[in-house]
Amino acid sequence: MAEQVDVVVVGLGVGGEETAGRLAQAGLRVVGIESRLVGGECPYYGCIPSKMMIRAANLIAETRRVDGIAGTASVQPDWTPVAKRIREEATDTWNDQVAVDRLVNKGATVIKDAATITGPNTVRAGDTEYEAARGIVIATGTVPSVPPIDGLAGTPYWTNREAIEVETLPESLVVLGGGAIGMELAQVFARFGVQVTVVEGAPEVLPMEEPESGELAREAMERDGVTFRLGAHAQQIGYADGTFTVTLADGATATGEKLLVATGRRVATAELGLDKLGLDPSARRVEVDEHVRAGDKVWAVGDVTGVGAFTHNAMYQADIAVRDILQEADAPTASYHAMPRVTFTDPEIGAVGLTEKQAREAGLNVRTASTPIPASTRGWIHKAGNEGFIKVVMDADRGVLVGATSAGPTGGEVLSALAVAVHAAVPVNTLRQMIYAYPTFHRAISEALKEL
């Protein structure tokens, strides 16, 4: 006989852990099932350890900027304290006991095993089947997507996981993919002395962002010594004598001691049993409505929904799921029109809402404007490392911003003001009448608005 519970949460990454914990604190009988690490990708292989790496790499770059402004300085990069900090402060050497205890202390039951959905309200883990009276929450996240390139399978290539775990840096590295993950890690390793080559099939890196963002990031990283092969597709991978050889479509090659595959992520739900819930197990994502419901008594949160692979979105959807499951009278519904995102390169690139291209493809009456950060007073003061810009995308018919990019020394932080503007549809005329503190990086927003 199945064990009776209120909710089963399948997958305890950021979104699943938040959902399970809050429902348990509300008094529900909650079982959370996770086959890997409670907490998911972000604290162990993603946002937390990678930003530790980026912080260290940026300190190296800042030290090198002292000359000509504040005297002279030299730096000798050393990866040892970075790897040590990741193990001791971020991941407990990839031990999730603290996260498990945190969830258990909230009242949830944690099962470390693979889950199989066996019926509309039932999930099996190990030898036990659980029947969920209120429903099932799917929060299984994504895994690295590895392209079927000839010769790649069977080689000791890296994904983000191996790159985060590395204790001894290679002399050279080829990165497949010029998206956020590939670019962040490429810059880190380059600043620690690794010879890095980035291979990207699109004409510019960061292809999902404004073209100006990709150009800015690429030029900055070229100054760090990174080589780029753009508009280039890998056709074959060779590995011999400790060296990877990537053969491109035009016959050129790129070689490196290590190969990092950063070509995106995919859901891994084929064996989960989604068909028992009336869902397509081969779909590229679990479709959800504005209540993050995927069906009757079924919710899905986080990367598995395909709505932005961001920790903040997983937390956002978890809140909606929890309040819907608890049947709160004022439970919110999801809106993704102001989705913020930050690529933590140097310069840091923050963006929210639609790009100019997306806005035009949506049929909006688009007006754009931009201003360079070095032209602002704070940018001029900052001098070394001041590259960046503010770009705003306006729906001229409504007189509101539908998207914006904030690139620069604190691009992700400056983004907050633009995110509020897009989220709340603040009239541009109102934004123009604001008082912007002087001299700040965010004051450049007012200069961009003047150009609209």
Short mmCIF file of C-alpha atoms in Angstrom, two decimals:
data_model
loop_
_atom_site.label_atom_id
_atom_site.label_comp_id
_atom_site.label_asym_id
_atom_site.label_seq_id
_atom_site.Cartn_x
_atom_site.Cartn_y
_atom_site.Cartn_z
CA MET A 1 0.00 0.00 0.00
CA ALA A 2 1.25 3.47 -0.87
CA GLU A 3 2.32 5.84 1.89
CA GLN A 4 -0.13 8.72 2.18
CA VAL A 5 1.32 12.24 2.01
CA ASP A 6 0.11 15.65 0.89
CA VAL A 7 2.75 16.62 -1.69
CA VAL A 8 5.64 14.89 -3.40
CA VAL A 9 8.35 17.17 -4.78
CA VAL A 10 10.45 15.45 -7.43
CA GLY A 11 13.83 17.17 -7.58
CA LEU A 12 15.29 19.27 -4.78
CA GLY A 13 17.27 21.90 -6.60
CA VAL A 14 16.70 25.54 -5.75
CA GLY A 15 13.03 25.55 -6.77
CA GLY A 16 12.20 22.14 -5.38
CA GLU A 17 13.91 22.77 -2.06
CA GLU A 18 12.09 26.09 -1.65
CA THR A 19 8.75 24.49 -2.51
CA ALA A 20 9.19 21.49 -0.23
CA GLY A 21 10.47 23.55 2.68
CA ARG A 22 7.70 26.12 2.63
CA LEU A 23 4.93 23.56 2.22
CA ALA A 24 6.33 21.55 5.12
CA GLN A 25 6.52 24.67 7.27
CA ALA A 26 2.85 25.28 6.44
CA GLY A 27 2.02 21.93 8.02
CA LEU A 28 1.70 19.71 4.97
CA ARG A 29 3.16 16.22 4.82
CA VAL A 30 5.87 16.66 2.19
CA VAL A 31 8.24 14.15 0.65
CA GLY A 32 11.12 15.49 -1.42
CA ILE A 33 13.00 13.11 -3.67
CA GLU A 34 16.47 13.88 -5.05
CA SER A 35 18.95 11.50 -6.66
CA ARG A 36 21.89 13.92 -6.62
CA LEU A 37 22.58 16.90 -4.36
CA VAL A 38 19.88 18.75 -2.41
CA GLY A 39 20.19 22.36 -3.52
CA GLY A 40 20.81 21.48 -7.15
CA GLU A 41 23.23 22.92 -9.66
CA CYS A 42 23.44 26.49 -8.36
CA PRO A 43 25.24 26.03 -5.02
CA TYR A 44 27.49 23.20 -6.14
CA TYR A 45 28.28 23.65 -9.83
CA GLY A 46 26.76 26.96 -10.88
CA CYS A 47 26.10 30.41 -9.54
CA ILE A 48 27.82 30.22 -6.16
CA PRO A 49 31.19 28.57 -6.91
CA SER A 50 31.47 30.15 -10.35
CA LYS A 51 31.03 33.61 -8.85
CA MET A 52 33.77 32.81 -6.35
CA MET A 53 35.98 32.04 -9.33
CA ILE A 54 34.91 35.25 -11.05
CA ARG A 55 35.56 37.34 -7.94
CA ALA A 56 39.11 35.98 -7.76
CA ALA A 57 39.73 36.55 -11.48
CA ASN A 58 38.38 40.10 -11.26
CA LEU A 59 40.77 40.87 -8.39
CA ILE A 60 43.63 39.88 -10.69
CA ALA A 61 42.30 42.21 -13.40
CA GLU A 62 41.82 45.08 -10.95
CA THR A 63 45.38 44.68 -9.68
CA ARG A 64 46.65 44.97 -13.22
CA ARG A 65 44.71 48.24 -13.59
CA VAL A 66 46.62 49.95 -10.79
CA ASP A 67 49.44 51.08 -13.08
CA GLY A 68 48.97 54.64 -14.28
CA ILE A 69 46.23 55.41 -11.76
CA ALA A 70 47.46 54.50 -8.29
CA GLY A 71 51.13 53.60 -8.65
CA THR A 72 52.40 50.23 -9.77
CA ALA A 73 51.37 46.68 -8.88
CA SER A 74 52.04 43.14 -9.95
CA VAL A 75 50.13 39.94 -9.30
CA GLN A 76 51.04 36.27 -9.50
CA PRO A 77 47.84 34.26 -10.07
CA ASP A 78 47.42 31.17 -7.89
CA TRP A 79 44.45 28.84 -8.34
CA THR A 80 45.04 26.99 -5.06
CA PRO A 81 43.09 29.35 -2.75
CA VAL A 82 40.24 29.54 -5.27
CA ALA A 83 39.81 25.75 -5.40
CA LYS A 84 40.15 25.57 -1.61
CA ARG A 85 37.45 28.21 -1.07
CA ILE A 86 35.04 26.42 -3.42
CA ARG A 87 35.50 23.19 -1.51
CA GLU A 88 35.44 24.57 2.02
CA GLU A 89 33.07 27.53 1.82
CA ALA A 90 30.69 26.78 -1.06
CA THR A 91 30.26 23.03 -1.49
CA ASP A 92 31.58 21.15 1.57
CA THR A 93 33.44 19.14 -1.08
CA TRP A 94 30.10 18.45 -2.74
CA ASN A 95 28.40 17.17 0.37
CA ASP A 96 24.76 18.22 0.76
CA GLN A 97 24.18 17.20 4.38
CA VAL A 98 23.69 20.79 5.50
CA ALA A 99 21.00 21.28 2.85
CA VAL A 100 19.33 17.98 3.76
CA ASP A 101 19.28 18.90 7.44
CA ARG A 102 17.88 22.35 6.63
CA LEU A 103 14.97 20.80 4.76
CA VAL A 104 14.34 18.09 7.36
CA ASN A 105 14.29 20.71 10.12
CA LYS A 106 11.47 22.43 8.25
CA GLY A 107 9.44 19.24 8.51
CA ALA A 108 9.98 17.63 5.10
CA THR A 109 11.01 14.04 4.47
CA VAL A 110 14.02 13.78 2.16
CA ILE A 111 14.58 10.66 0.08
CA LYS A 112 17.93 10.33 -1.72
CA ASP A 113 16.97 8.11 -4.64
CA ALA A 114 15.67 8.19 -8.19
CA ALA A 115 11.97 8.97 -8.57
CA THR A 116 9.50 7.31 -10.91
CA ILE A 117 5.99 8.65 -11.40
CA THR A 118 3.71 5.61 -11.37
CA GLY A 119 0.27 7.20 -11.61
CA PRO A 120 -1.68 10.48 -11.53
CA ASN A 121 -0.88 11.05 -7.85
CA THR A 122 1.79 8.46 -7.07
CA VAL A 123 5.58 8.47 -7.10
CA ARG A 124 7.95 5.60 -6.33
CA ALA A 125 11.40 5.98 -4.80
CA GLY A 126 13.26 2.81 -3.94
CA ASP A 127 10.82 0.29 -2.50
CA THR A 128 8.27 2.86 -1.37
CA GLU A 129 5.38 4.37 -3.27
CA TYR A 130 3.95 7.70 -2.14
CA GLU A 131 0.42 8.87 -2.88
CA ALA A 132 0.09 12.65 -2.86
CA ALA A 133 -3.34 13.91 -1.86
CA ARG A 134 -2.69 17.47 -3.03
CA GLY A 135 -0.38 16.72 -5.90
CA ILE A 136 3.09 16.40 -7.37
CA VAL A 137 5.64 19.14 -8.02
CA ILE A 138 8.20 18.49 -10.77
CA ALA A 139 11.47 20.31 -10.17
CA THR A 140 14.06 18.12 -11.85
CA GLY A 141 16.05 20.93 -13.45
CA THR A 142 18.34 20.40 -16.41
CA VAL A 143 21.65 18.74 -17.23
CA PRO A 144 24.44 19.87 -19.58
CA SER A 145 23.52 19.37 -23.22
CA VAL A 146 26.31 17.63 -25.09
CA PRO A 147 26.08 17.88 -28.90
CA PRO A 148 26.52 14.74 -31.02
CA ILE A 149 29.83 15.86 -32.52
CA ASP A 150 31.82 13.09 -34.19
CA GLY A 151 34.53 11.84 -31.83
CA LEU A 152 33.34 13.67 -28.70
CA ALA A 153 31.74 10.73 -26.89
CA GLY A 154 34.19 8.83 -24.75
CA THR A 155 36.70 11.65 -24.41
CA PRO A 156 37.43 13.27 -21.02
CA TYR A 157 35.71 16.53 -21.90
CA TRP A 158 34.52 18.95 -19.25
CA THR A 159 31.06 20.32 -18.59
CA ASN A 160 30.56 23.13 -16.09
CA ARG A 161 30.80 20.52 -13.33
CA GLU A 162 34.35 19.43 -14.08
CA ALA A 163 35.36 23.06 -14.66
CA ILE A 164 34.10 24.00 -11.19
CA GLU A 165 35.81 21.03 -9.54
CA VAL A 166 39.25 21.58 -11.11
CA GLU A 167 42.14 21.86 -8.66
CA THR A 168 45.01 22.17 -11.14
CA LEU A 169 44.52 24.40 -14.17
CA PRO A 170 45.42 23.20 -17.65
CA GLU A 171 47.82 25.13 -19.85
CA SER A 172 45.20 25.49 -22.58
CA LEU A 173 41.45 25.15 -22.97
CA VAL A 174 38.97 25.09 -25.84
CA VAL A 175 35.44 26.22 -24.95
CA LEU A 176 32.55 25.09 -27.14
CA GLY A 177 29.85 27.70 -26.72
CA GLY A 178 29.93 31.47 -26.31
CA GLY A 179 26.89 31.80 -24.08
CA ALA A 180 26.93 33.03 -20.49
CA ILE A 181 28.47 29.90 -18.93
CA GLY A 182 31.15 29.53 -21.58
CA MET A 183 32.08 33.20 -21.49
CA GLU A 184 32.25 33.48 -17.72
CA LEU A 185 34.46 30.43 -17.32
CA ALA A 186 36.61 31.33 -20.32
CA GLN A 187 37.45 34.73 -18.83
CA VAL A 188 38.20 33.25 -15.41
CA PHE A 189 40.66 30.72 -16.77
CA ALA A 190 42.28 33.22 -19.11
CA ARG A 191 42.94 35.60 -16.23
CA PHE A 192 44.65 32.78 -14.38
CA GLY A 193 47.00 32.22 -17.28
CA VAL A 194 45.25 29.53 -19.32
CA GLN A 195 45.38 29.90 -23.12
CA VAL A 196 41.68 29.90 -24.01
CA THR A 197 39.93 29.55 -27.38
CA VAL A 198 36.15 30.01 -27.60
CA VAL A 199 34.28 28.39 -30.50
CA GLU A 200 30.80 29.80 -31.16
CA GLY A 201 28.52 28.97 -34.08
CA ALA A 202 26.72 32.33 -34.04
CA PRO A 203 28.28 35.45 -35.59
CA GLU A 204 28.82 36.92 -32.11
CA VAL A 205 29.07 35.65 -28.55
CA LEU A 206 26.14 35.97 -26.14
CA PRO A 207 23.77 35.51 -29.10
CA MET A 208 20.65 35.74 -26.92
CA GLU A 209 21.51 39.28 -25.84
CA GLU A 210 21.92 42.57 -27.68
CA PRO A 211 24.70 42.37 -30.32
CA GLU A 212 26.39 45.29 -28.56
CA SER A 213 26.68 43.11 -25.45
CA GLY A 214 28.40 40.31 -27.31
CA GLU A 215 30.79 42.71 -28.98
CA LEU A 216 31.64 44.37 -25.67
CA ALA A 217 32.31 41.07 -23.90
CA ARG A 218 34.36 39.66 -26.76
CA GLU A 219 36.58 42.72 -27.07
CA ALA A 220 37.19 42.76 -23.31
CA MET A 221 38.12 39.10 -23.30
CA GLU A 222 40.37 39.47 -26.29
CA ARG A 223 42.35 41.91 -24.14
CA ASP A 224 42.55 39.09 -21.58
CA GLY A 225 44.16 36.93 -24.26
CA VAL A 226 41.13 34.85 -25.30
CA THR A 227 40.96 33.77 -28.95
CA PHE A 228 37.54 33.58 -30.62
CA ARG A 229 36.35 31.48 -33.55
CA LEU A 230 32.95 32.94 -34.41
CA GLY A 231 30.49 31.59 -36.95
CA ALA A 232 32.37 28.32 -36.52
CA HIS A 233 30.83 24.91 -35.99
CA ALA A 234 32.77 21.99 -34.56
CA GLN A 235 32.55 18.99 -36.88
CA GLN A 236 34.93 16.56 -35.26
CA ILE A 237 36.72 16.09 -31.96
CA GLY A 238 40.00 14.27 -31.62
CA TYR A 239 41.78 13.37 -28.40
CA ALA A 240 45.27 11.94 -28.26
CA ASP A 241 48.36 12.33 -26.06
CA GLY A 242 46.50 14.58 -23.63
CA THR A 243 45.38 17.08 -26.27
CA PHE A 244 41.97 17.83 -27.76
CA THR A 245 41.79 18.83 -31.43
CA VAL A 246 38.57 20.47 -32.57
CA THR A 247 38.11 20.48 -36.33
CA LEU A 248 35.81 23.23 -37.56
CA ALA A 249 33.54 23.27 -40.59
CA ASP A 250 36.00 25.38 -42.58
CA GLY A 251 38.82 22.92 -41.94
CA ALA A 252 40.57 25.04 -39.31
CA THR A 253 41.42 23.50 -35.96
CA ALA A 254 41.57 24.57 -32.33
CA THR A 255 43.62 22.63 -29.82
CA GLY A 256 43.71 22.51 -26.03
CA GLU A 257 44.72 20.35 -23.13
CA LYS A 258 41.10 20.43 -21.97
CA LEU A 259 37.76 20.87 -23.73
CA LEU A 260 34.82 22.57 -22.02
CA VAL A 261 31.42 21.82 -23.56
CA ALA A 262 29.15 24.76 -22.74
CA THR A 263 26.54 24.42 -25.46
CA GLY A 264 23.42 24.74 -23.34
CA ARG A 265 21.33 22.57 -21.07
CA ARG A 266 18.43 20.13 -21.51
CA VAL A 267 15.76 18.46 -19.41
CA ALA A 268 16.33 14.86 -18.35
CA THR A 269 12.80 13.60 -17.85
CA ALA A 270 12.61 10.73 -20.35
CA GLU A 271 12.63 8.05 -17.62
CA LEU A 272 10.63 10.01 -15.05
CA GLY A 273 7.21 8.71 -16.08
CA LEU A 274 5.65 11.96 -17.23
CA ASP A 275 3.30 10.01 -19.47
CA LYS A 276 1.51 8.79 -16.31
CA LEU A 277 0.54 12.43 -15.77
CA GLY A 278 -0.61 12.92 -19.35
CA LEU A 279 2.59 14.80 -20.25
CA ASP A 280 4.94 14.18 -23.14
CA PRO A 281 8.13 12.55 -21.79
CA SER A 282 10.06 13.54 -24.92
CA ALA A 283 9.16 17.24 -24.76
CA ARG A 284 11.96 19.77 -24.42
CA ARG A 285 10.27 21.24 -21.34
CA VAL A 286 7.28 20.82 -19.07
CA GLU A 287 4.72 23.39 -20.12
CA VAL A 288 3.06 25.32 -17.30
CA ASP A 289 0.27 27.88 -17.06
CA GLU A 290 0.24 31.14 -15.12
CA HIS A 291 -0.15 29.18 -11.86
CA VAL A 292 2.82 26.98 -12.87
CA ARG A 293 0.38 24.09 -13.17
CA ALA A 294 1.32 21.39 -15.65
CA GLY A 295 -1.91 19.47 -15.22
CA ASP A 296 -4.47 18.39 -12.64
CA LYS A 297 -2.67 18.32 -9.27
CA VAL A 298 0.66 18.75 -11.06
CA TRP A 299 2.97 21.74 -10.83
CA ALA A 300 6.44 22.34 -12.29
CA VAL A 301 9.04 24.89 -11.24
CA GLY A 302 12.53 25.90 -12.28
CA ASP A 303 14.62 25.05 -15.32
CA VAL A 304 12.44 22.09 -16.28
CA THR A 305 9.74 24.56 -17.37
CA GLY A 306 12.04 26.13 -19.95
CA VAL A 307 11.26 29.65 -18.73
CA GLY A 308 14.75 31.04 -18.28
CA ALA A 309 17.40 28.82 -16.67
CA PHE A 310 17.88 31.14 -13.71
CA THR A 311 17.90 30.52 -9.97
CA HIS A 312 15.78 33.62 -9.44
CA ASN A 313 13.12 32.25 -11.77
CA ALA A 314 13.07 28.92 -9.92
CA MET A 315 12.48 30.80 -6.66
CA TYR A 316 9.82 32.95 -8.32
CA GLN A 317 7.94 29.94 -9.67
CA ALA A 318 8.30 28.10 -6.35
CA ASP A 319 6.52 30.95 -4.59
CA ILE A 320 3.66 30.79 -7.09
CA ALA A 321 3.39 26.99 -6.74
CA VAL A 322 3.42 27.07 -2.94
CA ARG A 323 0.71 29.69 -2.70
CA ASP A 324 -1.41 27.93 -5.31
CA ILE A 325 -1.09 24.57 -3.54
CA LEU A 326 -2.02 26.24 -0.25
CA GLN A 327 -4.99 27.80 -2.06
CA GLU A 328 -4.23 31.29 -0.82
CA ALA A 329 -6.89 33.79 -1.82
CA ASP A 330 -4.33 36.30 -3.07
CA ALA A 331 -2.05 33.78 -4.77
CA PRO A 332 -0.13 35.50 -7.60
CA THR A 333 0.15 34.42 -11.21
CA ALA A 334 3.33 34.29 -13.23
CA SER A 335 4.48 37.02 -15.60
CA TYR A 336 7.85 36.83 -17.32
CA HIS A 337 7.84 40.12 -19.21
CA ALA A 338 10.57 41.56 -17.00
CA MET A 339 12.86 38.57 -16.62
CA PRO A 340 16.25 39.85 -15.43
CA ARG A 341 19.52 38.12 -16.31
CA VAL A 342 23.19 38.86 -15.71
CA THR A 343 26.28 37.53 -17.44
CA PHE A 344 29.04 37.92 -14.87
CA THR A 345 31.86 38.71 -17.23
CA ASP A 346 33.95 41.84 -16.80
CA PRO A 347 32.33 44.13 -17.92
CA GLU A 348 29.24 42.71 -16.25
CA ILE A 349 26.23 42.52 -18.56
CA GLY A 350 22.75 42.83 -17.10
CA ALA A 351 19.59 42.71 -19.19
CA VAL A 352 15.86 42.67 -18.59
CA GLY A 353 12.83 42.06 -20.77
CA LEU A 354 13.05 42.12 -24.56
CA THR A 355 16.05 42.82 -26.74
CA GLU A 356 15.57 45.23 -29.62
CA LYS A 357 15.29 42.31 -32.04
CA GLN A 358 12.70 40.52 -29.90
CA ALA A 359 10.66 43.69 -29.55
CA ARG A 360 10.61 44.24 -33.30
CA GLU A 361 9.72 40.61 -33.95
CA ALA A 362 6.80 41.06 -31.53
CA GLY A 363 5.46 43.80 -33.80
CA LEU A 364 6.01 46.67 -31.39
CA ASN A 365 6.64 50.24 -32.46
CA VAL A 366 10.21 50.21 -31.21
CA ARG A 367 12.41 53.12 -30.30
CA THR A 368 15.86 52.58 -28.82
CA ALA A 369 18.64 54.69 -27.35
CA SER A 370 21.97 54.06 -25.71
CA THR A 371 24.78 55.88 -23.97
CA PRO A 372 28.37 54.75 -23.29
CA ILE A 373 29.44 54.38 -19.66
CA PRO A 374 32.83 56.09 -20.26
CA ALA A 375 30.93 59.25 -21.32
CA SER A 376 29.24 59.45 -17.91
CA THR A 377 30.95 61.28 -15.07
CA ARG A 378 31.29 58.12 -12.97
CA GLY A 379 32.62 56.20 -15.95
CA TRP A 380 35.18 58.93 -16.63
CA ILE A 381 36.25 58.88 -12.98
CA HIS A 382 36.47 55.08 -12.97
CA LYS A 383 38.78 55.11 -16.02
CA ALA A 384 40.49 51.69 -16.15
CA GLY A 385 37.88 48.99 -16.75
CA ASN A 386 35.07 51.45 -17.43
CA GLU A 387 33.81 49.88 -20.66
CA GLY A 388 30.06 49.50 -20.99
CA PHE A 389 26.78 51.09 -22.01
CA ILE A 390 23.13 51.55 -21.14
CA LYS A 391 20.61 50.63 -23.83
CA VAL A 392 16.86 51.05 -23.51
CA VAL A 393 14.13 49.55 -25.70
CA MET A 394 10.85 51.45 -25.74
CA ASP A 395 7.38 50.60 -26.94
CA ALA A 396 6.64 54.02 -28.44
CA ASP A 397 2.89 53.40 -28.61
CA ARG A 398 2.61 52.85 -24.86
CA GLY A 399 5.51 55.10 -23.86
CA VAL A 400 7.14 52.45 -21.64
CA LEU A 401 10.34 50.45 -21.63
CA VAL A 402 9.96 46.79 -22.63
CA GLY A 403 13.65 45.94 -22.35
CA ALA A 404 17.01 47.30 -21.34
CA THR A 405 20.68 46.39 -21.03
CA SER A 406 23.10 47.64 -18.41
CA ALA A 407 26.69 46.73 -19.20
CA GLY A 408 29.63 47.98 -17.21
CA PRO A 409 31.60 47.66 -13.97
CA THR A 410 28.41 47.12 -11.95
CA GLY A 411 26.04 46.19 -14.74
CA GLY A 412 24.06 43.66 -12.72
CA GLU A 413 23.45 46.12 -9.90
CA VAL A 414 22.52 49.05 -12.16
CA LEU A 415 20.03 46.69 -13.82
CA SER A 416 17.73 46.83 -10.79
CA ALA A 417 16.40 50.27 -11.67
CA LEU A 418 15.73 49.21 -15.24
CA ALA A 419 14.07 45.99 -14.07
CA VAL A 420 11.63 47.98 -11.93
CA ALA A 421 10.87 50.25 -14.90
CA VAL A 422 10.11 47.32 -17.21
CA HIS A 423 8.25 45.28 -14.61
CA ALA A 424 5.95 48.09 -13.51
CA ALA A 425 5.63 49.66 -16.99
CA VAL A 426 6.72 53.01 -15.57
CA PRO A 427 6.06 55.70 -18.18
CA VAL A 428 9.25 56.94 -19.80
CA ASN A 429 8.18 60.51 -19.07
CA THR A 430 8.10 59.60 -15.38
CA LEU A 431 11.55 58.03 -15.61
CA ARG A 432 12.87 61.19 -17.25
CA GLN A 433 11.63 63.27 -14.31
CA MET A 434 13.37 61.16 -11.68
CA ILE A 435 16.33 62.49 -9.72
CA TYR A 436 19.37 60.29 -10.41
CA ALA A 437 22.15 60.45 -7.81
CA TYR A 438 25.41 62.02 -8.98
CA PRO A 439 28.01 60.76 -9.75
CA THR A 440 26.82 57.16 -10.09
CA PHE A 441 26.90 54.56 -12.81
CA HIS A 442 23.10 54.37 -12.78
CA ARG A 443 22.86 58.07 -13.64
CA ALA A 444 23.73 57.03 -17.20
CA ILE A 445 20.17 55.69 -17.45
CA SER A 446 18.90 59.28 -17.58
CA GLU A 447 21.26 60.06 -20.47
CA ALA A 448 19.93 57.11 -22.46
CA LEU A 449 16.36 58.20 -21.79
CA LYS A 450 17.12 61.66 -23.14
CA GLU A 451 18.01 60.07 -26.47
CA LEU A 452 14.64 58.38 -26.90
#
